[in-house]
Amino acid sequence: MWYLYVAEISFYAVIIGILFAIFKIKKIEKLKTVLIILPIFMVLTIGVTFTLQEPEIKVKEAISYEIGEKTSLDKVEATYHFVDVSEKVKTEENIDFNKIGKYEVKYTVPSILGDYTKVQTVEIFDTTSPVIILEGNEVEEISYKDEYKEAGYTVSDNSNEDLNDKVVITKEEVNDKEYKLIYTVEDSSKNIGTATRIIKLIDKEPPELKLNGSEKIDIELNSKYDEKGAKATDEIDGDLTDKIEITGKVDTAKVGKYTITYKVKDNSGNEAKKTRTITVYKKEEKVDTSNKNNNNTNTNSNKNQNNNSNNSTSKSSGTIYLTFDDGPTSSITPKILDILKSRGIKATFFIINYSSANEKLVKREVNEGHTVAIHGYSHNYKEIYKSVDTYMNNIKKLQDKIKKSTGYNATITRFPGGSSNTVSRFNPGIMTKLTKKVVEKGYKYFDWNVDSNDAGGARSSEAVYNNVIKGLKKNRANVVLMHDFSGNTKTVNALNDIIDYGLANGYKFSNITKSTPMVTHRVQN
Ligand code: ZN
């Protein structure tokens, strides 16, 4: 307001100055009066101006604030007649500083001419972008086979609007191993917030591994195992066949089950594994109808074997009948009985004449549940195969002795040398007659179809063991020929292992009884 006063004073000063100059030059007397009166007008004019002066409220007409930036208006300065009247300013407003909008503020100061009011416009605006906070990882690795499963997000914005439902997600390919998910949200003031999640596509899938050929292969003993290998392909890395590691070995010289393992890893370290089972088996024995052992006169080892058993139950169960010939002997028989007892296994003893000292062994065989069977009072081929009668008397004599010793009626027999023996050929046709005769007389005779060869070529317990397990076959009655003659420790030493093998391979052990179907050779004399 000061300029008004300056203007008024200047105006009067100029007028007075001009009048004064005229008066000095022309000496007009009237002007003297005017010069005296004019300052009075000047004072009056200034006084009126002063009185009519409006208060000054120092605010802008329009002002704007960011939402939430302020909680109240600043203090207003005001002057009236050059005096600070800030304290007297009354402010009228209804601004919500947290809500976008235009508000009017009225400032009022009292004056001589009544209340003086100044109006101000306050705008609350929003220029701050919403913020999207991602849950889960900002860089996520997933299998190239999977779709990314959204882990979620929350939006925060100064407008306090709920913007969670307004987020738009767009997918942007980076390359075939990576893409971006771009999250965008816009608030009501058109401020845009974004966030980015990077999805890396990695290989979590193992390669596909395929065996060439069957997963289970059965091959015959001593034949050749041909490794057919495998194929590996990976959706990412392609053909990985060259990277397949093959471990394991097949010993085709040994009956058993072998496992070959195939492993392959893709470039991302995902492993695939497969196995192949190879069973090396011994070929089923076939009945040899030709006669090749005419000159074999000393051992039981090279017989053509023929299992005539037709009992389906004993066949399917895979039974092992352990048989011990030519005992009892004080050195071997007790040891065999001890092992059988400890393993809970019953066997069959084809005995010959025994001394009174060994009678207790025959009793023990009966008492411990074994079958005591007749091999012959004598084992002398020349003597026993002289005639049908000499043979029949030979077995009857032992049968009676066993009955006297134990009360047990032995009816199971085994021909010395077996029914297929050729040692009786000095008496042609004798075996043909005897094999019929013994059955007629109510006996049953048993040969064998597994030869331990412990009376022949087997010189060690390992050889005895190997001969037995090689001869065993599933799904039949396996009659195993062994001996408890004096000094036969190799059979004693092999016995536990043979039992272990049999049990481990699902065989059942049994003694021969009257109801056991006969296992016989083909008669050759
Ligand atoms: Zn014998």
Coordinates of C-alpha atoms and ligand atoms in Angstrom, one line a residue:
M1 CA 0.0 0.0 0.0
W2 CA 3.0 2.3 0.4
Y3 CA 2.9 3.2 -3.3
L4 CA -0.5 4.7 -2.9
Y5 CA 0.9 7.1 -0.3
V6 CA 3.9 7.8 -2.4
A7 CA 1.7 8.5 -5.4
E8 CA -0.5 10.8 -3.5
I9 CA 2.4 12.7 -1.9
S10 CA 4.1 12.9 -5.3
F11 CA 0.9 14.2 -7.0
Y12 CA 0.5 17.0 -4.4
A13 CA 4.2 17.7 -4.4
V14 CA 4.2 18.2 -8.2
I15 CA 1.1 20.4 -8.0
I16 CA 2.5 22.4 -5.2
G17 CA 5.8 22.7 -7.0
I18 CA 4.1 23.9 -10.3
L19 CA 1.9 26.4 -8.4
F20 CA 4.9 27.6 -6.5
A21 CA 6.9 28.2 -9.6
I22 CA 4.0 30.1 -11.2
F23 CA 3.6 32.2 -8.1
K24 CA 7.3 33.1 -8.1
I25 CA 7.3 34.2 -11.8
K26 CA 3.9 35.9 -12.1
K27 CA 3.2 36.8 -8.5
I28 CA -0.4 35.8 -8.7
E29 CA -1.7 36.4 -5.2
K30 CA -4.5 33.8 -5.4
L31 CA -1.9 31.1 -5.8
K32 CA -0.5 31.9 -2.3
T33 CA -3.8 30.8 -0.7
V34 CA -3.9 27.7 -2.9
L35 CA -0.4 26.8 -1.8
I36 CA -1.4 27.0 1.8
I37 CA -4.6 25.0 1.3
L38 CA -3.2 22.2 -0.8
P39 CA -1.1 20.5 1.9
I40 CA -4.2 20.3 4.0
F41 CA -5.9 18.5 1.1
M42 CA -2.9 16.3 0.8
V43 CA -3.1 15.3 4.4
L44 CA -6.8 14.7 4.1
T45 CA -6.4 12.5 1.0
I46 CA -3.7 10.4 2.7
G47 CA -5.9 10.1 5.7
V48 CA -8.8 8.7 3.6
T49 CA -6.5 6.4 1.7
F50 CA -5.2 5.1 5.0
T51 CA -8.7 4.5 6.4
L52 CA -9.9 2.7 3.3
Q53 CA -6.9 0.5 3.0
E54 CA -7.7 -3.3 3.0
P55 CA -5.9 -5.8 5.2
E56 CA -3.3 -7.8 3.4
I57 CA -3.4 -11.6 3.7
K58 CA -0.2 -13.1 2.3
V59 CA -1.5 -16.3 0.5
K60 CA -1.5 -17.4 -3.1
E61 CA -4.8 -17.7 -4.8
A62 CA -4.1 -21.3 -5.7
I63 CA -1.8 -23.8 -4.2
S64 CA -1.4 -27.6 -4.5
Y65 CA 0.0 -30.4 -2.4
E66 CA 1.0 -34.0 -3.1
I67 CA -1.4 -36.3 -1.4
G68 CA -0.4 -37.1 2.1
E69 CA 2.4 -34.5 1.9
K70 CA 0.8 -32.2 4.6
T71 CA -1.5 -32.7 7.4
S72 CA -2.5 -28.9 7.9
L73 CA -2.1 -25.6 6.1
D74 CA 0.9 -23.4 6.8
K75 CA 0.4 -20.4 9.1
V76 CA -0.7 -17.3 7.2
E77 CA 0.8 -13.8 7.6
A78 CA -1.4 -10.8 7.4
T79 CA -0.9 -7.0 7.9
Y80 CA -3.4 -4.3 8.4
H81 CA -2.4 -0.6 8.5
F82 CA 1.3 -1.8 8.5
V83 CA 0.6 -3.8 11.6
D84 CA 1.1 -7.6 11.8
V85 CA -2.3 -9.1 12.3
S86 CA -1.4 -12.7 11.5
E87 CA -2.8 -13.8 14.9
K88 CA -6.2 -12.5 13.9
V89 CA -6.5 -14.5 10.7
K90 CA -9.4 -17.0 10.8
T91 CA -9.1 -19.9 8.4
E92 CA -12.1 -21.8 7.1
E93 CA -11.3 -25.1 5.3
N94 CA -12.3 -28.8 5.0
I95 CA -9.3 -30.2 3.2
D96 CA -8.6 -34.0 3.3
F97 CA -4.9 -34.0 2.7
N98 CA -5.1 -37.8 1.9
K99 CA -7.7 -37.4 -0.8
I100 CA -7.3 -36.1 -4.2
G101 CA -9.5 -33.0 -4.9
K102 CA -9.9 -29.2 -5.1
Y103 CA -10.7 -27.4 -1.8
E104 CA -11.5 -23.8 -1.0
V105 CA -10.0 -22.0 1.9
K106 CA -11.3 -18.8 3.3
Y107 CA -9.0 -16.5 5.3
T108 CA -10.7 -13.7 7.2
V109 CA -9.3 -10.7 9.0
P110 CA -11.4 -8.0 10.7
S111 CA -11.1 -4.4 9.4
I112 CA -12.7 -1.0 10.0
L113 CA -15.0 -1.7 7.1
G114 CA -16.0 -5.2 8.4
D115 CA -14.4 -8.6 7.9
Y116 CA -12.0 -8.9 5.0
T117 CA -11.9 -12.3 3.4
K118 CA -9.5 -13.8 0.9
V119 CA -10.3 -17.1 -0.8
Q120 CA -7.6 -19.6 -1.8
T121 CA -7.9 -22.8 -3.8
V122 CA -6.0 -25.8 -2.5
E123 CA -5.5 -28.8 -4.8
I124 CA -4.5 -32.2 -3.4
F125 CA -3.0 -34.2 -6.2
D126 CA -1.2 -37.5 -6.7
T127 CA 2.0 -37.9 -8.8
T128 CA 3.4 -40.8 -6.9
S129 CA 3.4 -44.2 -8.7
P130 CA 2.0 -47.3 -7.0
V131 CA 4.6 -49.8 -5.9
I132 CA 4.2 -53.5 -6.7
I133 CA 5.9 -55.8 -4.2
L134 CA 6.5 -59.2 -5.6
E135 CA 6.1 -62.3 -3.4
G136 CA 8.4 -65.2 -4.2
N137 CA 11.7 -64.8 -6.1
E138 CA 12.3 -62.0 -8.5
V139 CA 14.4 -64.5 -10.5
E140 CA 12.7 -67.8 -10.6
E141 CA 14.0 -71.0 -12.1
I142 CA 11.5 -73.5 -13.3
S143 CA 11.5 -76.5 -15.5
Y144 CA 11.1 -75.8 -19.2
K145 CA 8.1 -78.1 -19.1
D146 CA 6.3 -76.2 -16.4
E147 CA 4.3 -73.0 -16.4
Y148 CA 5.2 -70.4 -13.9
K149 CA 2.8 -70.5 -11.0
E150 CA 2.2 -66.9 -9.8
A151 CA 3.6 -66.5 -6.3
G152 CA 1.6 -63.3 -5.8
Y153 CA 2.1 -59.6 -5.2
T154 CA 0.8 -56.6 -3.2
V155 CA 0.4 -53.1 -4.4
S156 CA 0.9 -50.1 -2.2
D157 CA 0.0 -46.6 -3.2
N158 CA -0.3 -43.2 -1.5
S159 CA -3.8 -42.9 -2.7
N160 CA -4.9 -45.7 -0.4
E161 CA -6.8 -47.3 -3.2
D162 CA -7.0 -51.1 -3.4
L163 CA -5.1 -51.7 -6.6
N164 CA -4.3 -55.4 -6.2
D165 CA -7.0 -56.4 -8.6
K166 CA -5.9 -53.9 -11.2
V167 CA -2.5 -55.4 -11.8
V168 CA -1.9 -56.5 -15.4
I169 CA 0.7 -59.2 -16.1
T170 CA 2.3 -59.4 -19.5
K171 CA 4.8 -61.9 -20.7
E172 CA 7.9 -60.9 -22.6
E173 CA 10.1 -63.4 -24.2
V174 CA 13.8 -62.8 -23.7
N175 CA 15.1 -66.0 -25.4
D176 CA 14.1 -69.6 -25.4
K177 CA 15.6 -70.0 -21.9
E178 CA 14.2 -66.9 -20.3
Y179 CA 11.1 -64.7 -20.2
K180 CA 10.0 -61.8 -18.2
L181 CA 6.7 -61.2 -16.4
I182 CA 5.9 -57.5 -16.3
Y183 CA 3.4 -56.4 -13.7
T184 CA 1.7 -53.0 -14.4
V185 CA -0.8 -51.1 -12.3
E186 CA -2.3 -47.7 -12.8
D187 CA -3.9 -45.6 -10.0
S188 CA -6.8 -43.2 -10.5
S189 CA -4.4 -40.3 -11.1
K190 CA -2.8 -42.3 -14.0
N191 CA 0.4 -42.9 -12.2
I192 CA 1.8 -46.2 -13.3
G193 CA 3.8 -48.7 -11.2
T194 CA 5.7 -51.7 -12.6
A195 CA 7.6 -54.7 -11.4
T196 CA 9.5 -57.4 -13.3
R197 CA 10.0 -61.0 -12.6
I198 CA 12.5 -63.0 -14.5
I199 CA 11.6 -66.6 -15.2
K200 CA 14.5 -68.9 -16.2
L201 CA 13.7 -72.1 -17.9
I202 CA 16.0 -74.8 -16.8
D203 CA 16.3 -78.5 -17.5
K204 CA 15.0 -80.5 -14.6
E205 CA 14.0 -83.5 -16.6
P206 CA 16.2 -86.6 -16.8
P207 CA 17.0 -87.9 -20.2
E208 CA 15.0 -90.7 -21.6
L209 CA 17.0 -93.9 -21.3
K210 CA 15.9 -96.9 -23.2
L211 CA 17.6 -100.3 -23.2
N212 CA 18.3 -102.0 -26.5
G213 CA 16.8 -105.4 -26.1
S214 CA 15.0 -106.8 -23.1
E215 CA 15.4 -105.8 -19.5
K216 CA 15.5 -109.4 -18.5
I217 CA 17.7 -111.8 -20.5
D218 CA 18.2 -115.5 -19.8
I219 CA 21.3 -117.0 -21.3
E220 CA 22.7 -120.4 -21.2
L221 CA 25.8 -121.3 -19.2
N222 CA 29.0 -120.7 -21.2
S223 CA 27.3 -119.0 -24.0
K224 CA 28.2 -115.4 -25.0
Y225 CA 26.6 -112.4 -23.5
D226 CA 26.1 -109.7 -26.1
E227 CA 25.9 -106.2 -24.6
K228 CA 23.3 -104.4 -26.7
G229 CA 23.6 -101.1 -24.8
A230 CA 21.0 -98.4 -24.5
K231 CA 19.9 -95.2 -26.1
A232 CA 19.5 -91.9 -24.3
T233 CA 17.8 -88.7 -25.5
D234 CA 17.2 -85.5 -23.8
E235 CA 14.7 -82.9 -24.8
I236 CA 17.2 -80.1 -24.3
D237 CA 20.5 -81.8 -24.9
G238 CA 19.5 -84.2 -27.7
D239 CA 21.2 -87.5 -28.2
L240 CA 23.2 -88.5 -25.1
T241 CA 23.8 -92.2 -26.1
D242 CA 27.5 -91.6 -26.1
K243 CA 27.4 -90.5 -22.4
I244 CA 25.8 -93.7 -21.1
E245 CA 27.9 -95.4 -18.5
I246 CA 27.5 -99.1 -18.3
T247 CA 28.6 -100.9 -15.2
G248 CA 28.4 -104.5 -14.1
K249 CA 29.7 -107.8 -15.5
V250 CA 28.2 -111.0 -16.6
D251 CA 30.2 -114.2 -15.9
T252 CA 28.7 -116.6 -18.4
A253 CA 30.8 -119.4 -16.9
K254 CA 28.8 -119.2 -13.7
V255 CA 25.2 -119.9 -13.1
G256 CA 23.6 -116.8 -11.4
K257 CA 21.8 -113.5 -11.7
Y258 CA 23.8 -110.5 -12.9
T259 CA 22.8 -106.9 -13.1
I260 CA 24.1 -104.4 -15.6
T261 CA 23.5 -100.8 -14.7
Y262 CA 23.0 -98.0 -17.3
K263 CA 23.4 -94.4 -16.2
V264 CA 23.3 -91.2 -18.1
K265 CA 23.3 -87.5 -17.1
D266 CA 22.2 -84.6 -19.2
N267 CA 24.1 -81.3 -19.3
S268 CA 22.1 -80.0 -16.4
G269 CA 23.0 -83.0 -14.2
N270 CA 19.7 -84.8 -14.3
E271 CA 20.3 -88.5 -14.1
A272 CA 18.5 -91.4 -15.6
K273 CA 19.2 -95.0 -14.6
K274 CA 18.1 -98.4 -15.8
T275 CA 19.2 -101.9 -15.1
R276 CA 19.2 -105.2 -17.0
T277 CA 19.1 -108.5 -15.3
I278 CA 20.9 -111.4 -16.9
T279 CA 20.3 -114.9 -15.7
V280 CA 22.9 -117.4 -16.6
Y281 CA 21.2 -120.8 -16.4
K282 CA 22.2 -124.3 -17.0
K283 CA 20.5 -125.9 -19.9
E284 CA 17.9 -128.5 -19.0
E285 CA 19.3 -132.0 -19.2
K286 CA 17.9 -134.1 -21.9
V287 CA 17.5 -137.8 -21.7
D288 CA 20.4 -139.4 -23.6
T289 CA 19.1 -142.5 -25.2
S290 CA 22.4 -143.6 -26.6
N291 CA 24.7 -145.8 -24.6
K292 CA 28.2 -144.3 -24.3
N293 CA 29.6 -145.8 -21.2
N294 CA 30.0 -149.5 -21.9
N295 CA 33.4 -149.6 -20.3
N296 CA 32.7 -147.7 -17.2
T297 CA 33.1 -150.2 -14.4
N298 CA 34.4 -148.3 -11.4
T299 CA 32.3 -145.2 -10.5
N300 CA 28.8 -144.0 -10.4
S301 CA 29.7 -140.7 -12.0
N302 CA 29.0 -140.9 -15.7
K303 CA 25.5 -142.2 -15.7
N304 CA 22.9 -141.1 -18.1
Q305 CA 20.4 -139.7 -15.8
N306 CA 16.7 -139.9 -16.3
N307 CA 14.2 -138.4 -14.0
N308 CA 11.1 -140.5 -14.2
S309 CA 9.3 -138.6 -11.6
N310 CA 5.8 -137.6 -12.6
N311 CA 4.7 -136.2 -9.3
S312 CA 3.6 -132.7 -10.1
T313 CA 3.7 -131.4 -6.5
S314 CA 7.3 -132.4 -5.8
K315 CA 8.2 -131.2 -9.2
S316 CA 6.8 -127.7 -8.8
S317 CA 8.2 -127.2 -5.3
G318 CA 11.8 -127.8 -6.4
T319 CA 12.8 -130.3 -3.8
I320 CA 16.3 -131.4 -2.9
Y321 CA 16.6 -135.0 -1.6
L322 CA 20.1 -135.3 -0.1
T323 CA 21.2 -138.9 -0.1
F324 CA 24.2 -140.5 1.5
D325 CA 25.4 -143.9 0.3
D326 CA 27.8 -146.5 1.7
G327 CA 27.6 -145.5 5.4
P328 CA 27.4 -145.5 8.3
T329 CA 31.0 -144.7 9.2
S330 CA 32.1 -143.4 12.6
S331 CA 34.3 -140.7 11.1
I332 CA 31.8 -139.1 8.7
T333 CA 28.2 -140.1 9.5
P334 CA 28.0 -138.3 12.9
K335 CA 29.3 -135.1 11.3
I336 CA 26.7 -135.2 8.6
L337 CA 24.0 -135.9 11.1
D338 CA 25.2 -133.0 13.2
I339 CA 25.0 -130.6 10.3
L340 CA 21.6 -131.9 9.2
K341 CA 20.3 -131.6 12.8
S342 CA 21.6 -128.0 13.1
R343 CA 20.0 -127.0 9.9
G344 CA 16.7 -128.9 10.6
I345 CA 17.0 -130.9 7.4
K346 CA 16.0 -134.5 6.8
A347 CA 18.0 -136.7 4.4
T348 CA 18.1 -140.3 3.2
F349 CA 20.9 -142.7 4.1
F350 CA 21.4 -145.7 1.7
I351 CA 23.3 -147.9 4.1
I352 CA 25.3 -151.0 3.9
N353 CA 26.1 -153.6 6.6
Y354 CA 27.3 -152.0 9.8
S355 CA 29.3 -153.0 12.8
S356 CA 27.7 -153.2 16.3
A357 CA 29.7 -150.1 17.1
N358 CA 28.0 -148.2 14.3
E359 CA 24.5 -149.5 15.1
K360 CA 24.0 -146.4 17.2
L361 CA 24.4 -144.3 14.0
V362 CA 21.7 -146.2 12.3
K363 CA 19.5 -145.7 15.4
R364 CA 20.4 -142.0 15.4
E365 CA 19.4 -141.7 11.7
V366 CA 16.0 -143.1 12.4
N367 CA 15.5 -141.1 15.7
E368 CA 16.4 -137.9 14.0
G369 CA 13.8 -138.4 11.3
H370 CA 16.0 -139.4 8.4
T371 CA 15.1 -142.2 6.1
V372 CA 17.3 -145.3 6.5
A373 CA 17.3 -147.0 3.1
I374 CA 18.8 -150.2 1.8
H375 CA 21.8 -150.1 -0.3
G376 CA 22.7 -153.7 0.4
Y377 CA 24.2 -155.9 3.0
S378 CA 27.1 -156.3 0.6
H379 CA 28.3 -153.8 -1.9
N380 CA 30.3 -156.3 -3.9
Y381 CA 29.0 -156.2 -7.5
K382 CA 30.2 -159.7 -8.4
E383 CA 28.5 -161.2 -5.4
I384 CA 25.2 -159.3 -5.4
Y385 CA 24.5 -159.3 -9.2
K386 CA 25.2 -163.0 -9.5
S387 CA 21.5 -163.7 -9.6
V388 CA 18.1 -162.3 -8.8
D389 CA 18.1 -164.4 -5.6
T390 CA 21.5 -163.3 -4.4
Y391 CA 20.4 -159.7 -4.9
M392 CA 17.0 -160.0 -3.2
N393 CA 18.6 -161.9 -0.3
N394 CA 21.2 -159.2 0.0
I395 CA 18.7 -156.5 0.5
K396 CA 16.4 -158.6 2.7
K397 CA 19.3 -159.4 5.0
L398 CA 20.0 -155.7 5.6
Q399 CA 16.3 -154.9 5.9
D400 CA 15.9 -157.5 8.7
K401 CA 19.0 -156.2 10.4
I402 CA 17.7 -152.6 10.3
K403 CA 14.4 -153.7 11.7
K404 CA 16.1 -155.6 14.5
S405 CA 18.3 -152.6 15.3
T406 CA 15.7 -149.9 15.1
G407 CA 12.3 -151.4 14.7
Y408 CA 12.1 -149.5 11.4
N409 CA 11.0 -151.3 8.2
A410 CA 13.2 -150.0 5.4
T411 CA 11.6 -150.4 2.0
I412 CA 13.5 -147.8 0.0
T413 CA 16.5 -149.2 -1.9
R414 CA 19.3 -148.1 -4.2
F415 CA 21.2 -150.5 -6.4
P416 CA 24.9 -150.4 -5.8
G417 CA 26.2 -148.6 -9.0
G418 CA 22.6 -147.5 -9.7
S419 CA 20.0 -149.2 -11.8
S420 CA 21.8 -147.9 -14.9
N421 CA 25.0 -149.7 -13.9
T422 CA 27.1 -151.6 -16.4
V423 CA 29.2 -153.3 -13.8
S424 CA 26.5 -156.1 -13.7
R425 CA 27.1 -156.9 -17.4
F426 CA 28.8 -160.1 -16.4
N427 CA 25.2 -161.2 -15.8
P428 CA 23.3 -160.0 -18.9
G429 CA 19.8 -158.7 -18.3
I430 CA 20.1 -158.8 -14.5
M431 CA 19.2 -155.1 -14.0
T432 CA 16.1 -155.5 -16.2
K433 CA 15.0 -158.3 -14.0
L434 CA 15.9 -156.7 -10.7
T435 CA 14.3 -153.4 -11.3
K436 CA 11.0 -155.2 -11.9
K437 CA 11.5 -157.6 -9.0
V438 CA 12.2 -155.1 -6.3
V439 CA 9.1 -153.2 -7.2
E440 CA 7.1 -156.5 -7.2
K441 CA 8.4 -157.2 -3.7
G442 CA 7.1 -153.9 -2.4
Y443 CA 10.3 -151.9 -2.5
K444 CA 10.9 -148.7 -4.2
Y445 CA 14.3 -148.0 -5.7
F446 CA 15.9 -144.6 -6.3
D447 CA 18.7 -143.6 -8.5
W448 CA 19.8 -139.9 -8.6
N449 CA 19.7 -136.9 -11.0
V450 CA 22.3 -134.8 -9.3
D451 CA 25.7 -136.3 -8.9
S452 CA 28.1 -134.7 -6.4
N453 CA 30.8 -137.0 -7.9
D454 CA 32.2 -137.3 -4.4
A455 CA 33.0 -140.9 -5.1
G456 CA 34.6 -140.0 -8.4
G457 CA 36.3 -136.9 -9.8
A458 CA 35.4 -134.4 -7.1
R459 CA 38.5 -134.0 -5.0
S460 CA 37.6 -131.0 -2.9
S461 CA 34.6 -129.6 -1.1
E462 CA 34.4 -126.9 -3.7
A463 CA 34.2 -129.5 -6.4
V464 CA 31.5 -131.3 -4.5
Y465 CA 29.6 -128.1 -4.0
N466 CA 29.9 -127.0 -7.6
N467 CA 28.8 -130.4 -9.0
V468 CA 25.7 -130.3 -6.8
I469 CA 24.6 -126.7 -7.5
K470 CA 25.2 -127.1 -11.2
G471 CA 23.0 -130.2 -11.2
L472 CA 20.1 -128.6 -9.3
K473 CA 17.0 -127.7 -11.3
K474 CA 13.9 -125.9 -10.3
N475 CA 10.5 -127.5 -10.5
R476 CA 11.6 -131.1 -10.0
A477 CA 12.6 -133.6 -7.4
N478 CA 16.5 -133.3 -7.2
V479 CA 17.9 -136.5 -5.9
V480 CA 21.5 -135.7 -4.9
L481 CA 24.0 -138.5 -4.7
M482 CA 26.6 -138.1 -2.0
H483 CA 28.5 -140.6 0.3
D484 CA 29.2 -140.9 3.9
F485 CA 31.9 -143.4 3.5
S486 CA 35.0 -143.2 5.7
G487 CA 37.3 -140.2 5.2
N488 CA 34.9 -138.3 2.9
T489 CA 35.4 -134.9 4.6
K490 CA 35.0 -133.0 1.3
T491 CA 31.3 -133.8 1.4
V492 CA 31.0 -132.9 5.1
N493 CA 32.7 -129.6 4.3
A494 CA 30.5 -128.8 1.3
L495 CA 27.2 -129.7 3.0
N496 CA 26.4 -126.4 4.8
D497 CA 27.1 -124.4 1.6
I498 CA 24.9 -126.7 -0.4
I499 CA 22.1 -126.2 2.1
D500 CA 22.7 -122.5 2.0
Y501 CA 22.5 -122.4 -1.8
G502 CA 19.4 -124.5 -1.8
L503 CA 17.5 -122.4 0.7
A504 CA 18.6 -119.2 -0.9
N505 CA 17.3 -120.4 -4.2
G506 CA 13.9 -121.4 -3.0
Y507 CA 14.4 -125.2 -2.8
K508 CA 12.9 -127.3 -0.1
F509 CA 14.8 -130.2 1.5
S510 CA 13.2 -133.5 2.2
N511 CA 13.9 -137.1 2.8
I512 CA 12.7 -139.8 0.5
T513 CA 9.6 -141.6 1.9
K514 CA 7.4 -144.4 0.6
S515 CA 5.2 -141.8 -1.1
T516 CA 8.1 -140.1 -2.9
P517 CA 7.8 -140.8 -6.7
M518 CA 10.7 -142.9 -7.9
V519 CA 13.6 -141.2 -9.6
T520 CA 15.4 -143.7 -11.7
H521 CA 17.9 -144.1 -14.5
R522 CA 17.4 -145.9 -17.7
V523 CA 18.4 -149.5 -17.2
Q524 CA 21.4 -150.5 -19.4
N525 CA 21.6 -154.1 -18.6
Ligands
ZN1 ZN 27.4 -147.4 -3.1

